[in-house]
PDB file of C-alpha atoms in Angstrom:
ATOM      1  CA  MET Y   1     146.764  79.585  15.049  1.00 60.00           C
ATOM      2  CA  ILE Y   2     145.937  82.319  12.562  1.00 57.00           C
ATOM      3  CA  LYS Y   3     142.361  81.060  12.229  1.00 53.00           C
ATOM      4  CA  ARG Y   4     141.984  81.065  16.000  1.00 59.00           C
ATOM      5  CA  MET Y   5     143.261  84.651  16.160  1.00 54.00           C
ATOM      6  CA  ILE Y   6     140.839  85.725  13.455  1.00 51.00           C
ATOM      7  CA  LYS Y   7     137.945  84.057  15.290  1.00 52.00           C
ATOM      8  CA  ASP Y   8     138.929  85.721  18.530  1.00 56.00           C
ATOM      9  CA  GLN Y   9     139.100  89.079  16.816  1.00 57.00           C
ATOM     10  CA  ILE Y  10     135.688  88.589  15.223  1.00 52.00           C
ATOM     11  CA  ARG Y  11     134.276  87.577  18.584  1.00 55.00           C
ATOM     12  CA  LYS Y  12     135.793  90.629  20.285  1.00 54.00           C
ATOM     13  CA  THR Y  13     134.542  92.885  17.510  1.00 61.00           C
ATOM     14  CA  GLY Y  14     131.058  91.492  17.979  1.00 61.00           C
ATOM     15  CA  MET Y  15     131.218  92.021  21.719  1.00 62.00           C
ATOM     16  CA  VAL Y  16     132.394  95.585  21.232  1.00 60.00           C
ATOM     17  CA  ARG Y  17     129.592  96.234  18.800  1.00 66.00           C
ATOM     18  CA  GLU Y  18     127.083  94.749  21.191  1.00 70.00           C
ATOM     19  CA  LEU Y  19     128.438  96.979  23.962  1.00 65.00           C
ATOM     20  CA  GLU Y  20     128.252  99.993  21.656  1.00 68.00           C
ATOM     21  CA  ILE Y  21     124.629  99.190  20.856  1.00 72.00           C
ATOM     22  CA  LYS Y  22     123.808  98.821  24.538  1.00 70.00           C
ATOM     23  CA  ASN Y  23     125.629 102.064  25.310  1.00 72.00           C
ATOM     24  CA  GLU Y  24     123.721 103.866  22.588  1.00 77.00           C
ATOM     25  CA  ALA Y  25     120.449 102.548  23.979  1.00 74.00           C
ATOM     26  CA  LEU Y  26     121.366 103.746  27.456  1.00 72.00           C
ATOM     27  CA  LYS Y  27     122.227 107.176  26.051  1.00 78.00           C
ATOM     28  CA  ASN Y  28     118.844 107.340  24.325  1.00 74.00           C
ATOM     29  CA  GLN Y  29     117.090 106.337  27.547  1.00 77.00           C
ATOM     30  CA  LEU Y  30     118.998 109.016  29.420  1.00 73.00           C
ATOM     31  CA  ILE Y  31     118.028 111.644  26.838  1.00 79.00           C
ATOM     32  CA  LEU Y  32     114.388 110.514  27.060  1.00 73.00           C
ATOM     33  CA  SER Y  33     114.506 110.687  30.861  1.00 72.00           C
ATOM     34  CA  GLU Y  34     115.906 114.210  30.713  1.00 78.00           C
ATOM     35  CA  LYS Y  35     113.117 115.231  28.324  1.00 76.00           C
ATOM     36  CA  GLU Y  36     110.478 113.697  30.611  1.00 73.00           C
ATOM     37  CA  LYS Y  37     112.057 115.454  33.590  1.00 71.00           C
ATOM     38  CA  ALA Y  38     111.965 118.765  31.733  1.00 76.00           C
ATOM     39  CA  ALA Y  39     108.302 118.159  30.789  1.00 71.00           C
ATOM     40  CA  LEU Y  40     107.419 117.420  34.404  1.00 62.00           C
ATOM     41  CA  LYS Y  41     109.172 120.599  35.533  1.00 74.00           C
ATOM     42  CA  HIS Y  42     107.191 122.539  32.956  1.00 74.00           C
ATOM     43  CA  GLN Y  43     103.914 120.989  34.138  1.00 68.00           C
ATOM     44  CA  LEU Y  44     104.806 121.752  37.750  1.00 63.00           C
ATOM     45  CA  SER Y  45     105.573 125.348  36.834  1.00 72.00           C
ATOM     46  CA  ASN Y  46     102.220 125.653  35.046  1.00 66.00           C
ATOM     47  CA  LEU Y  47     100.412 124.189  38.057  1.00 59.00           C
ATOM     48  CA  LYS Y  48     102.082 126.715  40.366  1.00 61.00           C
ATOM     49  CA  ILE Y  49     101.059 129.559  38.056  1.00 68.00           C
ATOM     50  CA  GLU Y  50      97.459 128.265  37.926  1.00 56.00           C
ATOM     51  CA  ASN Y  51      97.383 127.899  41.708  1.00 54.00           C
ATOM     52  CA  ARG Y  52      98.500 131.514  42.145  1.00 58.00           C
ATOM     53  CA  ARG Y  53      95.868 132.652  39.637  1.00 54.00           C
ATOM     54  CA  LEU Y  54      93.093 130.781  41.444  1.00 46.00           C
ATOM     55  CA  SER Y  55      94.259 132.104  44.807  1.00 47.00           C
ATOM     56  CA  SER Y  56      94.212 135.664  43.537  1.00 48.00           C
ATOM     57  CA  GLN Y  57      90.741 135.236  42.048  1.00 44.00           C
ATOM     58  CA  LYS Y  58      89.146 133.160  44.796  1.00 41.00           C
ATOM     59  CA  SER Y  59      87.090 136.079  46.078  1.00 39.00           C
ATOM     60  CA  GLU Y  60      85.139 135.975  42.821  1.00 40.00           C
ATOM     61  CA  LEU Y  61      83.614 132.740  44.062  1.00 40.00           C
ATOM     62  CA  VAL Y  62      80.691 133.774  46.247  1.00 42.00           C
ATOM     63  CA  GLY Y  63      81.455 133.230  49.901  1.00 42.00           C
ATOM     64  CA  TYR Y  64      84.637 131.244  49.145  1.00 40.00           C
ATOM     65  CA  SER Y  65      86.932 130.499  52.052  1.00 39.00           C
ATOM     66  CA  LEU Y  66      88.685 127.436  53.464  1.00 39.00           C
ATOM     67  CA  LYS Y  67      88.461 128.973  56.930  1.00 44.00           C
ATOM     68  CA  THR Y  68      85.433 128.991  59.210  1.00 45.00           C
ATOM     69  CA  ASN Y  69      83.964 131.448  61.707  1.00 51.00           C
ATOM     70  CA  LEU Y  70      85.490 134.398  59.862  1.00 59.00           C
ATOM     71  CA  ARG Y  71      82.458 136.624  60.326  1.00 64.00           C
ATOM     72  CA  GLY Y  72      79.156 136.613  62.187  1.00 62.00           C
ATOM     73  CA  LEU Y  73      76.734 133.853  61.341  1.00 65.00           C
ATOM     74  CA  SER Y  74      73.008 133.924  62.022  1.00 68.00           C
ATOM     75  CA  PRO Y  75      70.509 131.086  62.538  1.00 69.00           C
ATOM     76  CA  ASP Y  76      68.484 129.674  59.658  1.00 77.00           C
ATOM     77  CA  GLU Y  77      65.251 130.123  61.568  1.00 79.00           C
ATOM     78  CA  GLY Y  78      63.235 133.086  60.324  1.00 83.00           C
ATOM     79  CA  LYS Y  79      64.974 133.308  56.961  1.00 90.00           C
ATOM     80  CA  PRO Y  80      62.370 131.323  54.978  1.00 92.00           C
ATOM     81  CA  THR Y  81      59.645 133.657  56.276  1.00 94.00           C
ATOM     82  CA  ILE Y  82      61.708 136.729  55.449  1.00 95.00           C
ATOM     83  CA  MET Y  83      62.502 135.542  51.924  1.00 96.00           C
ATOM     84  CA  LYS Y  84      58.850 134.598  51.321  1.00 95.00           C
ATOM     85  CA  TYR Y  85      57.760 138.065  52.422  1.00 97.00           C
ATOM     86  CA  ILE Y  86      60.359 139.726  50.205  1.00 97.00           C
ATOM     87  CA  LEU Y  87      59.470 137.638  47.149  1.00 97.00           C
ATOM     88  CA  GLU Y  88      55.784 138.439  47.572  1.00 96.00           C
ATOM     89  CA  ASN Y  89      56.145 142.142  48.331  1.00 97.00           C
ATOM     90  CA  ILE Y  90      59.449 143.547  47.049  1.00 97.00           C
ATOM     91  CA  LYS Y  91      60.234 144.154  43.378  1.00 97.00           C
ATOM     92  CA  LYS Y  92      63.423 142.784  41.831  1.00 97.00           C
ATOM     93  CA  ASP Y  93      64.769 146.259  41.073  1.00 97.00           C
ATOM     94  CA  ALA Y  94      64.102 147.572  44.602  1.00 98.00           C
ATOM     95  CA  LYS Y  95      66.927 149.304  46.404  1.00 98.00           C
ATOM     96  CA  ILE Y  96      67.803 147.134  49.410  1.00 98.00           C
ATOM     97  CA  LEU Y  97      70.050 147.684  52.441  1.00 98.00           C
ATOM     98  CA  ASP Y  98      71.271 144.645  54.417  1.00 98.00           C
ATOM     99  CA  VAL Y  99      72.228 145.956  57.868  1.00 96.00           C
ATOM    100  CA  GLY Y 100      74.889 143.991  59.758  1.00 90.00           C
ATOM    101  CA  PHE Y 101      75.373 141.643  56.818  1.00 92.00           C
ATOM    102  CA  GLY Y 102      77.841 139.373  58.649  1.00 87.00           C
ATOM    103  CA  SER Y 103      78.636 136.430  56.361  1.00 87.00           C
ATOM    104  CA  GLY Y 104      76.349 137.783  53.630  1.00 92.00           C
ATOM    105  CA  VAL Y 105      73.520 135.245  53.899  1.00 92.00           C
ATOM    106  CA  TYR Y 106      70.738 137.652  52.904  1.00 94.00           C
ATOM    107  CA  GLY Y 107      72.856 139.089  50.112  1.00 95.00           C
ATOM    108  CA  LYS Y 108      73.411 135.604  48.668  1.00 94.00           C
ATOM    109  CA  LEU Y 109      69.750 134.636  48.994  1.00 95.00           C
ATOM    110  CA  LEU Y 110      68.609 137.847  47.318  1.00 97.00           C
ATOM    111  CA  ARG Y 111      71.077 137.385  44.463  1.00 95.00           C
ATOM    112  CA  ALA Y 112      69.819 133.818  44.004  1.00 95.00           C
ATOM    113  CA  PHE Y 113      66.362 135.285  43.339  1.00 96.00           C
ATOM    114  CA  TYR Y 114      67.739 137.924  40.971  1.00 96.00           C
ATOM    115  CA  TYR Y 115      67.453 141.025  43.125  1.00 97.00           C
ATOM    116  CA  GLN Y 116      69.646 143.647  41.524  1.00 95.00           C
ATOM    117  CA  ASN Y 117      70.386 146.504  43.922  1.00 98.00           C
ATOM    118  CA  ILE Y 118      71.723 145.308  47.266  1.00 98.00           C
ATOM    119  CA  ASP Y 119      73.953 147.349  49.554  1.00 98.00           C
ATOM    120  CA  GLY Y 120      75.434 146.118  52.803  1.00 97.00           C
ATOM    121  CA  ILE Y 121      76.537 147.911  55.942  1.00 97.00           C
ATOM    122  CA  ASP Y 122      78.481 146.383  58.813  1.00 92.00           C
ATOM    123  CA  VAL Y 123      80.622 147.766  61.605  1.00 87.00           C
ATOM    124  CA  TYR Y 124      83.042 144.790  61.348  1.00 85.00           C
ATOM    125  CA  ASP Y 125      85.564 145.049  58.505  1.00 86.00           C
ATOM    126  CA  LYS Y 126      87.476 141.739  58.664  1.00 84.00           C
ATOM    127  CA  ASN Y 127      87.549 139.014  55.938  1.00 84.00           C
ATOM    128  CA  ILE Y 128      85.150 140.781  53.564  1.00 89.00           C
ATOM    129  CA  HIS Y 129      87.333 140.263  50.490  1.00 87.00           C
ATOM    130  CA  GLU Y 130      88.425 136.787  51.567  1.00 84.00           C
ATOM    131  CA  MET Y 131      84.809 135.641  51.764  1.00 87.00           C
ATOM    132  CA  GLY Y 132      83.890 137.271  48.461  1.00 88.00           C
ATOM    133  CA  LEU Y 133      81.337 139.587  50.051  1.00 92.00           C
ATOM    134  CA  ASP Y 134      82.515 142.452  47.876  1.00 92.00           C
ATOM    135  CA  LYS Y 135      81.183 140.438  44.918  1.00 92.00           C
ATOM    136  CA  ILE Y 136      77.726 140.044  46.466  1.00 94.00           C
ATOM    137  CA  TYR Y 137      76.836 143.624  47.358  1.00 97.00           C
ATOM    138  CA  ASN Y 138      76.732 146.590  45.012  1.00 97.00           C
ATOM    139  CA  ASN Y 139      78.193 148.758  47.757  1.00 97.00           C
ATOM    140  CA  ILE Y 140      79.642 147.889  51.140  1.00 97.00           C
ATOM    141  CA  PHE Y 141      79.763 150.463  53.922  1.00 97.00           C
ATOM    142  CA  ILE Y 142      81.934 149.820  56.972  1.00 95.00           C
ATOM    143  CA  GLU Y 143      80.175 152.056  59.436  1.00 94.00           C
ATOM    144  CA  ASN Y 144      77.974 152.024  62.509  1.00 92.00           C
ATOM    145  CA  ILE Y 145      74.345 152.059  61.357  1.00 94.00           C
ATOM    146  CA  MET Y 146      73.642 154.713  64.003  1.00 92.00           C
ATOM    147  CA  ASP Y 147      75.918 157.119  62.106  1.00 93.00           C
ATOM    148  CA  PHE Y 148      75.011 156.056  58.562  1.00 95.00           C
ATOM    149  CA  ASP Y 149      73.405 158.765  56.463  1.00 93.00           C
ATOM    150  CA  PHE Y 150      71.468 157.866  53.315  1.00 96.00           C
ATOM    151  CA  GLU Y 151      68.508 159.071  51.273  1.00 96.00           C
ATOM    152  CA  HIS Y 152      66.091 156.154  50.970  1.00 98.00           C
ATOM    153  CA  TYR Y 153      65.917 152.377  50.555  1.00 98.00           C
ATOM    154  CA  ASP Y 154      62.841 150.485  49.420  1.00 98.00           C
ATOM    155  CA  LEU Y 155      63.726 147.741  51.890  1.00 98.00           C
ATOM    156  CA  ILE Y 156      65.944 147.666  54.964  1.00 98.00           C
ATOM    157  CA  ILE Y 157      66.736 144.248  56.440  1.00 98.00           C
ATOM    158  CA  MET Y 158      67.922 144.048  60.023  1.00 94.00           C
ATOM    159  CA  GLY Y 159      68.500 140.324  60.388  1.00 91.00           C
ATOM    160  CA  ASP Y 160      69.575 139.553  63.972  1.00 86.00           C
ATOM    161  CA  VAL Y 161      70.924 143.070  64.410  1.00 86.00           C
ATOM    162  CA  LEU Y 162      68.610 144.892  66.796  1.00 88.00           C
ATOM    163  CA  GLU Y 163      69.733 142.823  69.806  1.00 85.00           C
ATOM    164  CA  HIS Y 164      73.278 144.145  69.307  1.00 81.00           C
ATOM    165  CA  ILE Y 165      72.110 147.749  69.827  1.00 88.00           C
ATOM    166  CA  GLU Y 166      71.252 149.250  73.216  1.00 90.00           C
ATOM    167  CA  LEU Y 167      67.484 149.689  73.623  1.00 91.00           C
ATOM    168  CA  GLU Y 168      67.150 153.473  73.513  1.00 94.00           C
ATOM    169  CA  SER Y 169      69.553 153.741  70.585  1.00 92.00           C
ATOM    170  CA  ALA Y 170      67.671 151.004  68.736  1.00 92.00           C
ATOM    171  CA  LYS Y 171      64.326 152.759  69.282  1.00 94.00           C
ATOM    172  CA  GLU Y 172      65.812 156.026  68.060  1.00 95.00           C
ATOM    173  CA  LEU Y 173      67.234 154.302  64.971  1.00 95.00           C
ATOM    174  CA  LEU Y 174      63.995 152.623  63.865  1.00 96.00           C
ATOM    175  CA  LEU Y 175      61.919 155.753  64.454  1.00 96.00           C
ATOM    176  CA  ARG Y 176      64.423 157.723  62.388  1.00 96.00           C
ATOM    177  CA  PHE Y 177      63.989 155.233  59.544  1.00 96.00           C
ATOM    178  CA  ILE Y 178      60.210 155.545  59.746  1.00 96.00           C
ATOM    179  CA  ASP Y 179      59.674 159.221  60.585  1.00 96.00           C
ATOM    180  CA  ASN Y 180      62.270 160.491  58.110  1.00 96.00           C
ATOM    181  CA  ASN Y 181      61.043 158.280  55.250  1.00 96.00           C
ATOM    182  CA  LYS Y 182      64.334 156.392  55.075  1.00 96.00           C
ATOM    183  CA  CYS Y 183      62.626 153.209  53.904  1.00 97.00           C
ATOM    184  CA  SER Y 184      59.338 151.871  52.558  1.00 98.00           C
ATOM    185  CA  THR Y 185      59.635 148.474  54.217  1.00 98.00           C
ATOM    186  CA  LEU Y 186      61.574 147.396  57.292  1.00 98.00           C
ATOM    187  CA  ILE Y 187      62.176 143.756  58.252  1.00 98.00           C
ATOM    188  CA  VAL Y 188      63.559 142.859  61.677  1.00 95.00           C
ATOM    189  CA  SER Y 189      64.449 139.430  63.039  1.00 93.00           C
ATOM    190  CA  ILE Y 190      65.432 139.172  66.689  1.00 88.00           C
ATOM    191  CA  PRO Y 191      65.981 136.313  69.177  1.00 88.00           C
ATOM    192  CA  TYR Y 192      64.002 136.215  72.392  1.00 86.00           C
ATOM    193  CA  GLU Y 193      65.846 136.023  75.724  1.00 68.00           C
ATOM    194  CA  TYR Y 194      69.208 135.199  74.219  1.00 63.00           C
ATOM    195  CA  GLU Y 195      72.438 136.154  75.966  1.00 60.00           C
ATOM    196  CA  GLN Y 196      75.608 136.293  73.878  1.00 60.00           C
ATOM    197  CA  GLY Y 197      79.095 137.690  74.367  1.00 52.00           C
ATOM    198  CA  GLU Y 198      81.962 138.437  72.001  1.00 55.00           C
ATOM    199  CA  LEU Y 199      82.425 136.002  69.096  1.00 52.00           C
ATOM    200  CA  TYR Y 200      85.099 135.543  66.397  1.00 56.00           C
ATOM    201  CA  GLY Y 201      87.149 138.270  68.073  1.00 57.00           C
ATOM    202  CA  ASN Y 202      84.338 140.714  67.296  1.00 57.00           C
ATOM    203  CA  SER Y 203      83.151 142.690  70.327  1.00 55.00           C
ATOM    204  CA  HIS Y 204      80.090 143.862  68.362  1.00 61.00           C
ATOM    205  CA  GLU Y 205      78.660 140.332  68.571  1.00 66.00           C
ATOM    206  CA  ARG Y 206      77.547 140.975  72.175  1.00 71.00           C
ATOM    207  CA  HIS Y 207      73.791 141.121  72.756  1.00 70.00           C
ATOM    208  CA  LEU Y 208      72.789 144.403  74.386  1.00 64.00           C
ATOM    209  CA  GLN Y 209      69.095 143.494  74.332  1.00 70.00           C
ATOM    210  CA  ASP Y 210      69.039 139.983  75.767  1.00 73.00           C
ATOM    211  CA  LYS Y 211      65.726 140.116  77.674  1.00 81.00           C
ATOM    212  CA  VAL Y 212      63.533 140.381  74.592  1.00 82.00           C
ATOM    213  CA  THR Y 213      60.072 138.775  74.646  1.00 87.00           C
ATOM    214  CA  GLY Y 214      56.872 139.290  72.700  1.00 92.00           C
ATOM    215  CA  LYS Y 215      55.615 141.714  75.364  1.00 95.00           C
ATOM    216  CA  TYR Y 216      58.956 143.542  75.303  1.00 93.00           C
ATOM    217  CA  MET Y 217      58.634 144.092  71.545  1.00 92.00           C
ATOM    218  CA  LYS Y 218      55.031 145.336  71.844  1.00 95.00           C
ATOM    219  CA  ARG Y 219      56.031 147.793  74.562  1.00 95.00           C
ATOM    220  CA  HIS Y 220      59.141 149.213  72.921  1.00 95.00           C
ATOM    221  CA  TYR Y 221      58.465 148.690  69.181  1.00 95.00           C
ATOM    222  CA  PRO Y 222      54.652 148.851  68.857  1.00 97.00           C
ATOM    223  CA  TYR Y 223      54.792 149.795  65.163  1.00 96.00           C
ATOM    224  CA  LEU Y 224      56.437 146.464  64.228  1.00 96.00           C
ATOM    225  CA  LYS Y 225      54.076 143.664  63.153  1.00 97.00           C
ATOM    226  CA  LEU Y 226      54.953 140.083  64.158  1.00 96.00           C
ATOM    227  CA  ILE Y 227      54.704 137.727  61.157  1.00 95.00           C
ATOM    228  CA  ASP Y 228      56.575 134.656  62.388  1.00 92.00           C
ATOM    229  CA  SER Y 229      58.294 133.030  65.348  1.00 89.00           C
ATOM    230  CA  SER Y 230      60.282 129.810  65.319  1.00 86.00           C
ATOM    231  CA  VAL Y 231      62.504 127.896  67.721  1.00 84.00           C
ATOM    232  CA  MET Y 232      66.243 127.693  67.059  1.00 75.00           C
ATOM    233  CA  VAL Y 233      67.296 124.029  66.996  1.00 73.00           C
ATOM    234  CA  HIS Y 234      70.742 124.593  68.498  1.00 68.00           C
ATOM    235  CA  SER Y 235      69.633 126.678  71.490  1.00 69.00           C
ATOM    236  CA  GLY Y 236      65.890 126.328  72.010  1.00 73.00           C
ATOM    237  CA  SER Y 237      65.484 130.117  71.866  1.00 80.00           C
ATOM    238  CA  THR Y 238      62.855 131.747  69.682  1.00 86.00           C
ATOM    239  CA  VAL Y 239      63.591 133.903  66.662  1.00 90.00           C
ATOM    240  CA  ALA Y 240      60.802 136.352  65.844  1.00 91.00           C
ATOM    241  CA  VAL Y 241      60.325 138.183  62.548  1.00 95.00           C
ATOM    242  CA  TYR Y 242      58.711 141.637  62.473  1.00 96.00           C
ATOM    243  CA  VAL Y 243      57.737 143.882  59.583  1.00 97.00           C
ATOM    244  CA  TRP Y 244      56.839 147.520  59.123  1.00 97.00           C
ATOM    245  CA  ASN Y 245      55.905 149.117  55.819  1.00 94.00           C
ATOM    246  CA  ASP Y 246      54.615 152.545  54.930  1.00 91.00           C
ATOM    247  CA  SER Y 247      51.465 151.245  53.226  1.00 85.00           C
ATOM    248  CA  GLU Y 248      50.157 149.973  56.563  1.00 75.00           C
ATOM    249  CA  ASP Y 249      51.358 152.910  58.676  1.00 62.00           C
TER     250      ASP Y 249
END
């Protein structure tokens, strides 16, 4: 009887010890899980901080935006000719004004070829910081080009801008540039016979010269020299590129 009692006690003691060991293991697992949970929380917190940092600095990435159609876009046609002309005729340190810069295409292209002094003027003030345009241009002026006063630019680019200005006002503007020595070179791209209304919530996107042809340009802007014309793939309309510079005046 006594031996049986002793055996039972030993067996119970062993079972208790086994349970204690298992309990200790479970406690250790729980502690480890809590540590892993705390580490995950810390990682999540760091990710949130990094996300906020990237969001606050996203405008430093040229043209960065997850949205589309934020500002005026212009067709690709004509741009290769314009850039070729600039690269062959305009020095890298020239003072350049991009009129109606829209989504900043010319600013980005010029920066890619290491042009240093590029200002932009546009009458539309939305999404400039969001698209990083303030990082592209040395100075941005939110103003109507008709009212913009400046001393002189070596190059003025009016890429798909002239059609947005009423004819008489446009003629007055270009002659002011030329007669008052406001620029040494003027580049104009303009679509022929292209009607367009308001876009992107921007009323200034309307075309006020939508009957443009080659003859129209010769009659109203005889001092501009045609250097290229190409057909826009998406519409079938023609984009023409004109140049004036004071060395040929």
